[in-house]
Coordinates of C-alpha atoms and ligand atoms in Angstrom, one line a residue:
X1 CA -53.7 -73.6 11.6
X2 CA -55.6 -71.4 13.9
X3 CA -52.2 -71.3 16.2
X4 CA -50.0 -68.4 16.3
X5 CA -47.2 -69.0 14.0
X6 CA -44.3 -70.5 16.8
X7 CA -40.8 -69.3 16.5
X8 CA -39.5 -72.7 14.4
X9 CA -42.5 -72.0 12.4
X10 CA -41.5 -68.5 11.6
X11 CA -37.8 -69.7 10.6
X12 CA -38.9 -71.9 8.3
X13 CA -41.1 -69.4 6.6
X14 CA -39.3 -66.6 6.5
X15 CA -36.6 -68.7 5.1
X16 CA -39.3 -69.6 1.7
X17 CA -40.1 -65.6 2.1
X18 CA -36.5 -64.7 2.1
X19 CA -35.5 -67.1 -1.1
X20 CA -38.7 -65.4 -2.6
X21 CA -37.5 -62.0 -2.7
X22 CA -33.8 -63.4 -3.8
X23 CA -35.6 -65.2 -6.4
X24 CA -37.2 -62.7 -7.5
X25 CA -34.8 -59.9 -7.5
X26 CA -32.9 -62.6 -9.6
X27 CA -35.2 -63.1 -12.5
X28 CA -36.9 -59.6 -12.3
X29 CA -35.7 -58.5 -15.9
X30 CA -38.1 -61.5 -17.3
X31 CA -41.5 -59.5 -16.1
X32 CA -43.3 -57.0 -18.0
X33 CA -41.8 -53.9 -16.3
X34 CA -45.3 -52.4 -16.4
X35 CA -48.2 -54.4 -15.4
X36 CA -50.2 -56.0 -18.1
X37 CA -53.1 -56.5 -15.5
X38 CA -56.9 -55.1 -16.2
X39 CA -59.4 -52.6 -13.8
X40 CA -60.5 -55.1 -11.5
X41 CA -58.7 -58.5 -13.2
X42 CA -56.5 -59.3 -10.2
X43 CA -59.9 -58.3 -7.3
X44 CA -61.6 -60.6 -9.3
X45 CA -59.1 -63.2 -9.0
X46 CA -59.0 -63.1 -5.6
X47 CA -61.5 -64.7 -3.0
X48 CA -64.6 -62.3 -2.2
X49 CA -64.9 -63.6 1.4
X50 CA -62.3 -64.4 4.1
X51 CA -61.1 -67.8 5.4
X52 CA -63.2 -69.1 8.5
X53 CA -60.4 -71.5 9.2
X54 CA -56.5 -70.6 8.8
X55 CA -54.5 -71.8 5.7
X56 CA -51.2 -72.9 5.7
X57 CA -48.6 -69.8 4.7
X58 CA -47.3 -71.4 1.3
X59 CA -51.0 -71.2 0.3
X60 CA -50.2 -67.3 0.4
X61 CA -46.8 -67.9 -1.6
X62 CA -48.9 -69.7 -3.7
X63 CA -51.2 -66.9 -4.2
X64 CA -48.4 -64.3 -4.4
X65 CA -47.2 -65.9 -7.8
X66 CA -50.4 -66.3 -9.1
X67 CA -52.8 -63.8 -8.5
X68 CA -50.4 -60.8 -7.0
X69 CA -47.0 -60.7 -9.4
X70 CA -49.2 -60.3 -13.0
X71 CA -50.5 -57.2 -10.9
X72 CA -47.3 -55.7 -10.2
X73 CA -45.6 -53.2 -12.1
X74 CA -41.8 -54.0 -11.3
X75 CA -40.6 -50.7 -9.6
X76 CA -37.1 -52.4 -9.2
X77 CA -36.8 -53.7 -12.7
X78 CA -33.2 -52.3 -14.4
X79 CA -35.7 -50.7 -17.5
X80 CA -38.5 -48.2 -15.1
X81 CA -37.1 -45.4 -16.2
X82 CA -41.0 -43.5 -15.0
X83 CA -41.5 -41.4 -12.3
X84 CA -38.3 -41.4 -10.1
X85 CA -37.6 -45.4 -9.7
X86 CA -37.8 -47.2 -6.3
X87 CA -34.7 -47.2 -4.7
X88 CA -35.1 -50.7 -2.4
X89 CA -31.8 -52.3 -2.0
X90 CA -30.8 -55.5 0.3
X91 CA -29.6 -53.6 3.0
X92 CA -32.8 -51.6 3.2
X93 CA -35.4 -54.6 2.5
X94 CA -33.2 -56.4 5.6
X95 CA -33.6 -53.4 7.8
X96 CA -37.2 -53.1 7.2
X97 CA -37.8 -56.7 7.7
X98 CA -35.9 -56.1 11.4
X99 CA -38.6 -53.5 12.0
X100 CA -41.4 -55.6 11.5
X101 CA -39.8 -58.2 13.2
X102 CA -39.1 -56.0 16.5
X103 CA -43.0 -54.7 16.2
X104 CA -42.0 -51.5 18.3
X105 CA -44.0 -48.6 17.5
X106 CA -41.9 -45.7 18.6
X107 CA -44.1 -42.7 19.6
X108 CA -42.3 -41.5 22.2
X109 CA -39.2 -42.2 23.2
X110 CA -39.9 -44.3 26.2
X111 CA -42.1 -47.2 24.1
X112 CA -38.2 -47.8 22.8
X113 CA -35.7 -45.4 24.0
X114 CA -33.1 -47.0 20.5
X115 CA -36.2 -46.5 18.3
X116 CA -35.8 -42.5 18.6
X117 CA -32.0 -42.4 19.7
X118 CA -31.1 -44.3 16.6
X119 CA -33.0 -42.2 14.4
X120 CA -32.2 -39.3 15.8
X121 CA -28.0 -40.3 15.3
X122 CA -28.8 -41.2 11.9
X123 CA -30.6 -38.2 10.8
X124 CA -27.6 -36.8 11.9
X125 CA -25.1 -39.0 9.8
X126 CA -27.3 -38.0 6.5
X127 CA -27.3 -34.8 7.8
X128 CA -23.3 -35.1 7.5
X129 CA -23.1 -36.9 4.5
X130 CA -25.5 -34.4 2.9
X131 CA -23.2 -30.9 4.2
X132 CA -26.4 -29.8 5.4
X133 CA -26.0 -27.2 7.9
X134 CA -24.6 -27.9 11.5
X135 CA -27.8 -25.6 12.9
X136 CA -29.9 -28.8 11.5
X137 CA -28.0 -31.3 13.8
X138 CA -30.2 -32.8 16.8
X139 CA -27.5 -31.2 19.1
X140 CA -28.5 -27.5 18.2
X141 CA -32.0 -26.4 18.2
X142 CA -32.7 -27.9 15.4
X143 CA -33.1 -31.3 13.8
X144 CA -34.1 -34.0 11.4
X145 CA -36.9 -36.3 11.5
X146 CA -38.0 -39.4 9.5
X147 CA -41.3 -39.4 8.1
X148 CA -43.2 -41.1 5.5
X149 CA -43.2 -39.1 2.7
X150 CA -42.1 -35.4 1.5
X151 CA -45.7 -34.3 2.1
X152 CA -46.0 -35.0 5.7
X153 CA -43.2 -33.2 6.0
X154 CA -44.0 -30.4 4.1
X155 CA -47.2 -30.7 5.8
X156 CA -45.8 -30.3 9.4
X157 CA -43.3 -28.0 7.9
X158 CA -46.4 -25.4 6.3
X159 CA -47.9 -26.2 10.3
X160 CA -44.9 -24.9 11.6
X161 CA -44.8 -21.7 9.8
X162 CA -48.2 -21.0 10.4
X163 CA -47.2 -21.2 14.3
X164 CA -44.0 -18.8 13.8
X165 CA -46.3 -16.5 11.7
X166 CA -48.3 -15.8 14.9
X167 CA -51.6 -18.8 15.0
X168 CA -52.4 -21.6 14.8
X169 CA -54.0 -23.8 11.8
X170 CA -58.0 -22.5 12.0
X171 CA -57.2 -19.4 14.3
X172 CA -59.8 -17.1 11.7
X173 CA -56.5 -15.4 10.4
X174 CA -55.7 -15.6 6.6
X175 CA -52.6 -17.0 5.7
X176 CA -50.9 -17.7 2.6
X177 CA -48.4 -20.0 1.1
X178 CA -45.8 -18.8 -2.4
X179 CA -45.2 -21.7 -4.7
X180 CA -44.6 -21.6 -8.6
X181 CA -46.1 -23.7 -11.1
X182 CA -43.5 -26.4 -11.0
X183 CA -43.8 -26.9 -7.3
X184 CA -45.4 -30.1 -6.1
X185 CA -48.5 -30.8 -5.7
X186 CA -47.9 -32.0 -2.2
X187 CA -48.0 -28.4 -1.0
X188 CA -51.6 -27.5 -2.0
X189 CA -52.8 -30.1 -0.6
X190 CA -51.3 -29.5 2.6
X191 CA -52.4 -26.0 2.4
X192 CA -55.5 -27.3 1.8
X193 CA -55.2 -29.2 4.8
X194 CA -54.0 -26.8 7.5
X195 CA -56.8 -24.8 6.6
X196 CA -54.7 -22.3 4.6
X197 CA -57.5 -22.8 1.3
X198 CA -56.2 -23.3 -2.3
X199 CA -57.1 -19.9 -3.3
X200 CA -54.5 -18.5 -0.3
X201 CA -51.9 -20.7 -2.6
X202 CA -49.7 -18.2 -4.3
X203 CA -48.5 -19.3 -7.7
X204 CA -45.0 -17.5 -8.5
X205 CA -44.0 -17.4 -11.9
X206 CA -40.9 -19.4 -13.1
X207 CA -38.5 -18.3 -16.0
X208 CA -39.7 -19.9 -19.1
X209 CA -36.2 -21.1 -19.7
X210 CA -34.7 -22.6 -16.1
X211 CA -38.4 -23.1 -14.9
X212 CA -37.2 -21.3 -11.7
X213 CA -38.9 -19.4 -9.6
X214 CA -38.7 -15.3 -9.5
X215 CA -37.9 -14.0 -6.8
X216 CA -38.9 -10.5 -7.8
X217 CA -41.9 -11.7 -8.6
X218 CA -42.7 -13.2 -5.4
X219 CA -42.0 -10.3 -3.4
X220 CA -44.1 -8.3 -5.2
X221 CA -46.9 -11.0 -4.6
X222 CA -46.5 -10.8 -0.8
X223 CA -46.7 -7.5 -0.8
X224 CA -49.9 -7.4 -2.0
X225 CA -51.1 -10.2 0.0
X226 CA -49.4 -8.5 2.9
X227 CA -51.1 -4.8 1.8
X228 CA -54.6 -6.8 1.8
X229 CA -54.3 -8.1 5.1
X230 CA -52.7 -11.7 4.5
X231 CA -50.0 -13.0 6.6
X232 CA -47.7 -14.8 4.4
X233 CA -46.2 -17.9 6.0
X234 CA -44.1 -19.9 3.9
X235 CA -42.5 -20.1 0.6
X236 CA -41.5 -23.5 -0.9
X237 CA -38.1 -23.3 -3.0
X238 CA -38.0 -26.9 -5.0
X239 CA -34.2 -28.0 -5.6
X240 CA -35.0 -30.3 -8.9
X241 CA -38.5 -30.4 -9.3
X242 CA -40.5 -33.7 -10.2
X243 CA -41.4 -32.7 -13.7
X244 CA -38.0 -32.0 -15.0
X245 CA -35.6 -31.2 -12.2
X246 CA -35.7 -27.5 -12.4
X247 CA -33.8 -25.5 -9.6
X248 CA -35.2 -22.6 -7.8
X249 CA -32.7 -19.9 -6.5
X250 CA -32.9 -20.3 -2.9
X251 CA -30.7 -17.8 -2.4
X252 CA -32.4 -14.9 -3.6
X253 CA -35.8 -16.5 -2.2
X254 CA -34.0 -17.0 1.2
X255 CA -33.3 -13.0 0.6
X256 CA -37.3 -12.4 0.3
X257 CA -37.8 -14.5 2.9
X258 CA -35.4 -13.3 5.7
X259 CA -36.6 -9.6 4.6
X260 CA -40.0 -10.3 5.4
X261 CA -39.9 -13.1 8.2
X262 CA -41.4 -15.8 5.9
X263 CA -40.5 -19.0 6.5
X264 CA -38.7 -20.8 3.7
X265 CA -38.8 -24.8 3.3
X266 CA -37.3 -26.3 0.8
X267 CA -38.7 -29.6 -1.0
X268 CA -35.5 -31.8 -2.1
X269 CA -37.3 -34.7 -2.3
X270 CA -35.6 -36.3 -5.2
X271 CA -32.6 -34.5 -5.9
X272 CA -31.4 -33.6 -2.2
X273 CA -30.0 -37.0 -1.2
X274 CA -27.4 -36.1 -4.2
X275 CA -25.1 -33.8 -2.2
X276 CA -24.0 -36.7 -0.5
X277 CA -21.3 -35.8 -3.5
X278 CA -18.9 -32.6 -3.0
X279 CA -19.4 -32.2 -6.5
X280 CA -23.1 -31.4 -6.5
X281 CA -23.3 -29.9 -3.1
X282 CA -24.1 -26.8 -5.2
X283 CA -27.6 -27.5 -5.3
X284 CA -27.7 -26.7 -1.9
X285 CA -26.5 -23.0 -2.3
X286 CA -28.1 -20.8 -0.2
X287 CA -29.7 -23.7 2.2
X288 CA -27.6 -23.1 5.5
X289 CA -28.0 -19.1 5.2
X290 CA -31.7 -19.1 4.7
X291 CA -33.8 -22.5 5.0
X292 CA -36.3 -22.8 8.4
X293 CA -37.0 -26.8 6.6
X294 CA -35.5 -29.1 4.4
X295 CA -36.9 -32.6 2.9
X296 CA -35.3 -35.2 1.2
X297 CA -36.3 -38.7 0.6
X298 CA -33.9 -40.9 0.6
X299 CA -36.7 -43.5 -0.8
X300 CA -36.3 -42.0 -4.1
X301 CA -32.8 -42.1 -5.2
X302 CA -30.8 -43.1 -2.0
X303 CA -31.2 -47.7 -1.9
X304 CA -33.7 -47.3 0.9
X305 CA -37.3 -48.5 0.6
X306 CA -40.7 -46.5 0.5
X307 CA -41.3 -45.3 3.2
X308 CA -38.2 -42.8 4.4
X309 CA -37.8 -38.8 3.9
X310 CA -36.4 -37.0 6.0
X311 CA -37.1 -33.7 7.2
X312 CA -34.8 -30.9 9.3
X313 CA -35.6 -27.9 11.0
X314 CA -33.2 -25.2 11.6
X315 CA -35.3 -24.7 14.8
X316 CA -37.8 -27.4 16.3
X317 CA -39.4 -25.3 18.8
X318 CA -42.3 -24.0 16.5
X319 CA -43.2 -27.4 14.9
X320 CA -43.4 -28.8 18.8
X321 CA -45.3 -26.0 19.7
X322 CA -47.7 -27.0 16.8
X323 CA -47.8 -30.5 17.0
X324 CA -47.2 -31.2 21.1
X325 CA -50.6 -33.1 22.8
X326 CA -50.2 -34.9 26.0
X327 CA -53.0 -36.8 26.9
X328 CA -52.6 -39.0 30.6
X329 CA -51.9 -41.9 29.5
X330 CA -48.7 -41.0 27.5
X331 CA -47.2 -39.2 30.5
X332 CA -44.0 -40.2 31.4
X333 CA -40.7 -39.5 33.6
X334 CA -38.9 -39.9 30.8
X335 CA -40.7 -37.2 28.7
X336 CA -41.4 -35.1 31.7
X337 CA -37.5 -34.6 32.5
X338 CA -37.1 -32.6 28.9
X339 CA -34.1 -34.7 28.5
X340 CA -35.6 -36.9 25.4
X341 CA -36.7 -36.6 22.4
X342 CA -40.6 -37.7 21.6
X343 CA -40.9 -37.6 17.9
X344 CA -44.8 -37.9 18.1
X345 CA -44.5 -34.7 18.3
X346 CA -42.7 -33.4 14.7
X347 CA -45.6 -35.7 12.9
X348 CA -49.4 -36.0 12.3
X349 CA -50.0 -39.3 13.7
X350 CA -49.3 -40.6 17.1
X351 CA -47.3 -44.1 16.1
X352 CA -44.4 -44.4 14.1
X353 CA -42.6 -46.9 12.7
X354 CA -38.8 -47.8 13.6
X355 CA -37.8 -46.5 10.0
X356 CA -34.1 -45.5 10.9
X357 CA -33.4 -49.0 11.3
X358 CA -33.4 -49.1 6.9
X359 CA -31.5 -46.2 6.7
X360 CA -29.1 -47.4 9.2
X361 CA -28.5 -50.5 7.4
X362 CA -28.0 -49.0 4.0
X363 CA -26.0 -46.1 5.2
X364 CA -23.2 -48.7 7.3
X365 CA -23.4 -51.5 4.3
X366 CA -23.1 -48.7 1.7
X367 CA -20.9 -46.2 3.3
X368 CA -20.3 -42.5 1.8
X369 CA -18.3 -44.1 -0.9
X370 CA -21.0 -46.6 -1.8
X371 CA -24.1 -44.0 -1.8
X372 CA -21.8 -41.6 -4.0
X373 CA -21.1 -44.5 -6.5
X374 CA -24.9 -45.3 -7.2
X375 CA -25.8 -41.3 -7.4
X376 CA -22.9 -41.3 -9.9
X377 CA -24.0 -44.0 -11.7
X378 CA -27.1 -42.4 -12.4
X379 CA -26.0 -39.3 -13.6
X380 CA -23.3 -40.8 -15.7
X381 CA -26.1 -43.1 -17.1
X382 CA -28.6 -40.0 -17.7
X383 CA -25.8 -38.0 -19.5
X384 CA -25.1 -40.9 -21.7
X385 CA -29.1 -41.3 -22.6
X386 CA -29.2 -37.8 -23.1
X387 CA -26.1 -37.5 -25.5
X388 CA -27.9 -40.4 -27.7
X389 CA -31.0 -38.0 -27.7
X390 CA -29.2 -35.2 -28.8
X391 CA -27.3 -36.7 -31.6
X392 CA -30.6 -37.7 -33.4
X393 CA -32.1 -35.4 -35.5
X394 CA -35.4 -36.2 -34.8
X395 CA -35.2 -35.6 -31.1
X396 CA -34.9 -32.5 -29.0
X397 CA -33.3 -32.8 -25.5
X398 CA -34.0 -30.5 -22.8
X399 CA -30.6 -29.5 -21.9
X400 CA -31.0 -29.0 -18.3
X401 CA -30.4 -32.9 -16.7
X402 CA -27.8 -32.3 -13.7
X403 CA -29.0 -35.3 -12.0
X404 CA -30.3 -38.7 -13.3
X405 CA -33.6 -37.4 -14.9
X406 CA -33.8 -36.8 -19.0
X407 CA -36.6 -34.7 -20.8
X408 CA -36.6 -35.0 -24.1
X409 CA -39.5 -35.6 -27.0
X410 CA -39.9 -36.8 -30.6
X411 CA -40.2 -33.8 -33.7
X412 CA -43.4 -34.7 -35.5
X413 CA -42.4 -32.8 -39.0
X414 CA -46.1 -30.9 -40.1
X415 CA -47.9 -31.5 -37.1
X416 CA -49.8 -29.1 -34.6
X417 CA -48.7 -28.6 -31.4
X418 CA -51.6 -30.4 -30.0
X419 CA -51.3 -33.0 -32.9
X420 CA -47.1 -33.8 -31.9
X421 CA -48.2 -33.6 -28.6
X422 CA -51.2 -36.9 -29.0
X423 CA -48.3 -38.8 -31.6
X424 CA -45.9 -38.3 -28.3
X425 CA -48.6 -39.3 -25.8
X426 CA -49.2 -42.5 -28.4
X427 CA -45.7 -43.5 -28.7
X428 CA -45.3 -43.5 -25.1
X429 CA -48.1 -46.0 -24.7
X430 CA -46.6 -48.2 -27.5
X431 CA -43.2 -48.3 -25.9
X432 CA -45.0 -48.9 -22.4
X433 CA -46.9 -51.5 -23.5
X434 CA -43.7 -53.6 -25.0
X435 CA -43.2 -54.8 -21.4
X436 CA -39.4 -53.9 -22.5
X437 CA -39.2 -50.6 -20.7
X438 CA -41.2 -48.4 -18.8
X439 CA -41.0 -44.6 -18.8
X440 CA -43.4 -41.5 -17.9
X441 CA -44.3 -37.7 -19.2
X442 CA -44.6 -34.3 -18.4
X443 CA -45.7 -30.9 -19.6
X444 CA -44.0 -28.3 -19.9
X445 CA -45.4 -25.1 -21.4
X446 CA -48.0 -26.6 -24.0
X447 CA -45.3 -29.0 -25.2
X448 CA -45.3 -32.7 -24.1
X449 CA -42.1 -34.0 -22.9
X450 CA -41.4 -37.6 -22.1
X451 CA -38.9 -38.4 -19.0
X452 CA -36.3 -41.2 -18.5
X453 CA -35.4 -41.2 -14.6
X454 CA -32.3 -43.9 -13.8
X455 CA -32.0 -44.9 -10.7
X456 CA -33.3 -47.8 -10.1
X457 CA -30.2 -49.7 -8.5
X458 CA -30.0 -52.5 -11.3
X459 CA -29.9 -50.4 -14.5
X460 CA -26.6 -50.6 -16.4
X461 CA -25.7 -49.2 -19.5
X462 CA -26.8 -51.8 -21.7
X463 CA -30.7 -51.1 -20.5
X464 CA -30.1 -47.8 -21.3
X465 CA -28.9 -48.5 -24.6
X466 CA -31.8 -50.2 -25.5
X467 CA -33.9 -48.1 -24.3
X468 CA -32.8 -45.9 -26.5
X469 CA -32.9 -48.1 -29.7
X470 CA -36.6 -48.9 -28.9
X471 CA -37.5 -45.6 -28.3
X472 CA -35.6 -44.4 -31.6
X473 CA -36.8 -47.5 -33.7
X474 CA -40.6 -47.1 -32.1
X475 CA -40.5 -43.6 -33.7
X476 CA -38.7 -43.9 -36.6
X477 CA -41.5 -46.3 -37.6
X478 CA -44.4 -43.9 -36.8
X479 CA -42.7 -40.7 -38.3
Ligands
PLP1 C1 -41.7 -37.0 -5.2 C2 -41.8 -35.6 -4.8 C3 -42.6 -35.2 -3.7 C4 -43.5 -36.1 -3.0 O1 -42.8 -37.1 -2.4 P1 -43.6 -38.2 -1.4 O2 -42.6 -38.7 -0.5 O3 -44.2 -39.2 -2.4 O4 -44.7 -37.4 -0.7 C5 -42.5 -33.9 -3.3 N1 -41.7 -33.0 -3.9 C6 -40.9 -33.4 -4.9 C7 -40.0 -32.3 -5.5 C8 -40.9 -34.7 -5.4 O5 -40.2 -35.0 -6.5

């Protein structure tokens, strides 16, 4: 047991891993969608102290149905309505499991020339799939980038502006950052990060109605900073925010911006990869005349497993010039030429994993038609939800839902804001804790909202539906 794991070995387990998943996958609507488990139940089911001697692998299968799935909450299950659901598909599990499998850690392009070249053709491809710009294509001077998350990239993308602005992160100068309320919290905390401070975060106010940002109002905030000696360098415009998909207008923003030589990223984490249809490509409005940066994760709504966002540039020289370190022993011909791409460089860390194979095997099994068809189901699926909302008297809807997220929350008749606000809050654990569905809140204003977010790949119409009739019933019986 203390062997490596030999080739025949390998086939034979990955086959039991491999019927696992399918297995799973095939019975997942039977699980609690949100785990049942206890602080510290599953720790305390598990072994305090490592093996001395190896243990045969099904011992870990073993362990996996046991001890592991009563601590999962079933991100895939057709009824997780919370948060924005996980979008793992077979294409995507497949293409991760290849990347494991080839055990390349791609820093620069010479530890794997197709580990960067791939990536690089298909940031591209979503790039074209998306209408994104043609200035964000690898071919110009800009270009996309995988990372893991929207807030390394908004992260790299604040460390960028800070470099265009004149410095460098921790050069003594004071620099600032515009967000609104609604923006997320990803971008403090990379301000935080790059030195910038919290208090150097500018909070814009948003129109109490769209939740949108105003742009009036953020000019006049840069002025001020800029009158006081602050060098502004970067606004975030959100296109659908997480708490209820509002929409900023990056238009106007982009105006402020390209006035004043800010740099303008735009966070489309969620709601970006939708564009991939003509018929919401409006969303993007004001993107190609005005963005510097532009995330979108296609983890969250586009079949592809945690971890993959990408992130373009409209120019990649300032984020290399921030993020560039050669130390001796990554020196190479290859880089040295300038004629290759070394994506260490447009992320914090050093290694990276061979991501684009995923999105690569979702986006040729899929095809445009395919990813379209699963955006559309959502939406279609979100309008229906929110047309059972709206028809019930006892429910208010908020009316804004252009993509596959519904807010919406129950009318306690008498009751306090505050009060309404704790019944809502209660409800939502009752209907949590049923096992049956599994969906999440927000706030907005002083008002507690609850959300329904479809997408996760398996949910049909009829989960919707009874979501609906448990939510309805569940209140009806507490009203
Ligand atoms: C989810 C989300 C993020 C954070 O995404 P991660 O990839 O988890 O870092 C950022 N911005 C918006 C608008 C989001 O919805």
């Amino acid at each position: 047991m203390s062997e490596h794991m030999t080739p025949e070995e390998f086939r034979e387990h990955g086959k039991q891993v491999v019927d696992w998943i399918a297995d799973y996958l095939a019975t997942i609507e039977d699980y609690p969608v949100r785990s049942r488990a206890r602080p510290g139940e599953i720790r305390a089911a598990l072994p305090a102290h490592p093996p001395e001697q190896g243990e045969p692998f099904e011992s870990v299968l073993a362990d996996l149905d046991r001890v592991v799935l009563p601590g999962i909450t079933h991100w895939q299950h057709p009824s997780f309505f919370a948060y924005f659901p996980a979008n793992a598909s077979g294409p995507a599990i497949l293409g991760d499991l290849l990347s494991a499998g080839l055990g390349v850690q791609g820093m620069v392009w010479a530890t794997s020339p197709a580990c960067t070249e791939l990536e690089t053709v298909v940031v591209d491809w979503l790039a074209e799939l998306l209408d994104l710009p043609s200035h964000f294509r690898t071919d110009t001077a800009g270009g996309g980038v995988i990372q893991d998350s929207a807030s390394s990239a908004s992260l790299v993308a604040v460390l960028a502006a800070i470099q265009r602005a004149g410095g460098r992160a921790g050069d003594g100068r004071r620099y600032s950052i515009y967000v609104s309320s609604q923006t997320h919290s990803s971008l403090e905390k990379a301000a935080r990060i790059a030195g910038i401070g919290a208090e150097y975060v500018r909070a814009v106010d948003v129109d109490p109605d769209t939740l949108a940002m105003d742009p009036a109002q953020l000019d006049a905030l840069i002025a001020e900073d800029v009158a006081a000696g602050v060098t502004p360098a970067l606004v975030c415009a959100t296109i659908g925010t997480t708490s209820t998909t509002a929409i900023d207008p990056v238009a106007r923003i982009g105006e402020v911006c390209r006035a004043r030589g800010i740099w303008l990223h735009v966070d489309a984490a969620y709601a970006g990869v939708s564009a991939v249809c003509p018929e919401l490509r409006w969303i993007n409005e004001g993107v190609a005349a005005f963005a510097d940066s532009y995330v979108t994760n296609p983890h969250k709504w586009l079949l592809t497993n945690f971890d993959c966002s990408v992130l373009w540039l409209a120019d990649r020289a300032p984020l290399i010039e921030a993020l560039s370190i050669l130390p001796e022993y990554l020196r190479n011909a290859a880089s040295a030429s300038g004629e290759v791409i070394d994506y260490r460089d447009w992320q914090i860390p050093l290694g990276r994993r061979f991501r684009a194979l995923k999105l690569w095997s979702v986006i040729r099994w899929y095809g445009a038609e395919g990813l379209r068809a699963h955006v559309r189901s959502g939406i279609e699926l979100a309008a229906k939800f929110a047309a059972l909302v709206r028809a019930h008297p006892g429910f208010r809807l908020l009316e804004h839902h252009p993509f596959s997220l519904v807010c919406f929350r129950p009318v306690w008749p008498g009751m306090s804001t505050a009060d309404a606000n704790e019944a809502t809050l209660s409800l939502l654990e009752r209907l949590n804790d049923s096992g049956q569905l599994y969906l999440s809140h927000t706030k907005v204003g002083d008002e507690v909202l609850l959300r329904l977010a479809v997408g996760a790949p398996m949910t049909q119409l009829r989960h919707v539906q009874a979501a609906w009739d448990r939510i309805r019933t569940e209140y009806e019986q507490a009203r």
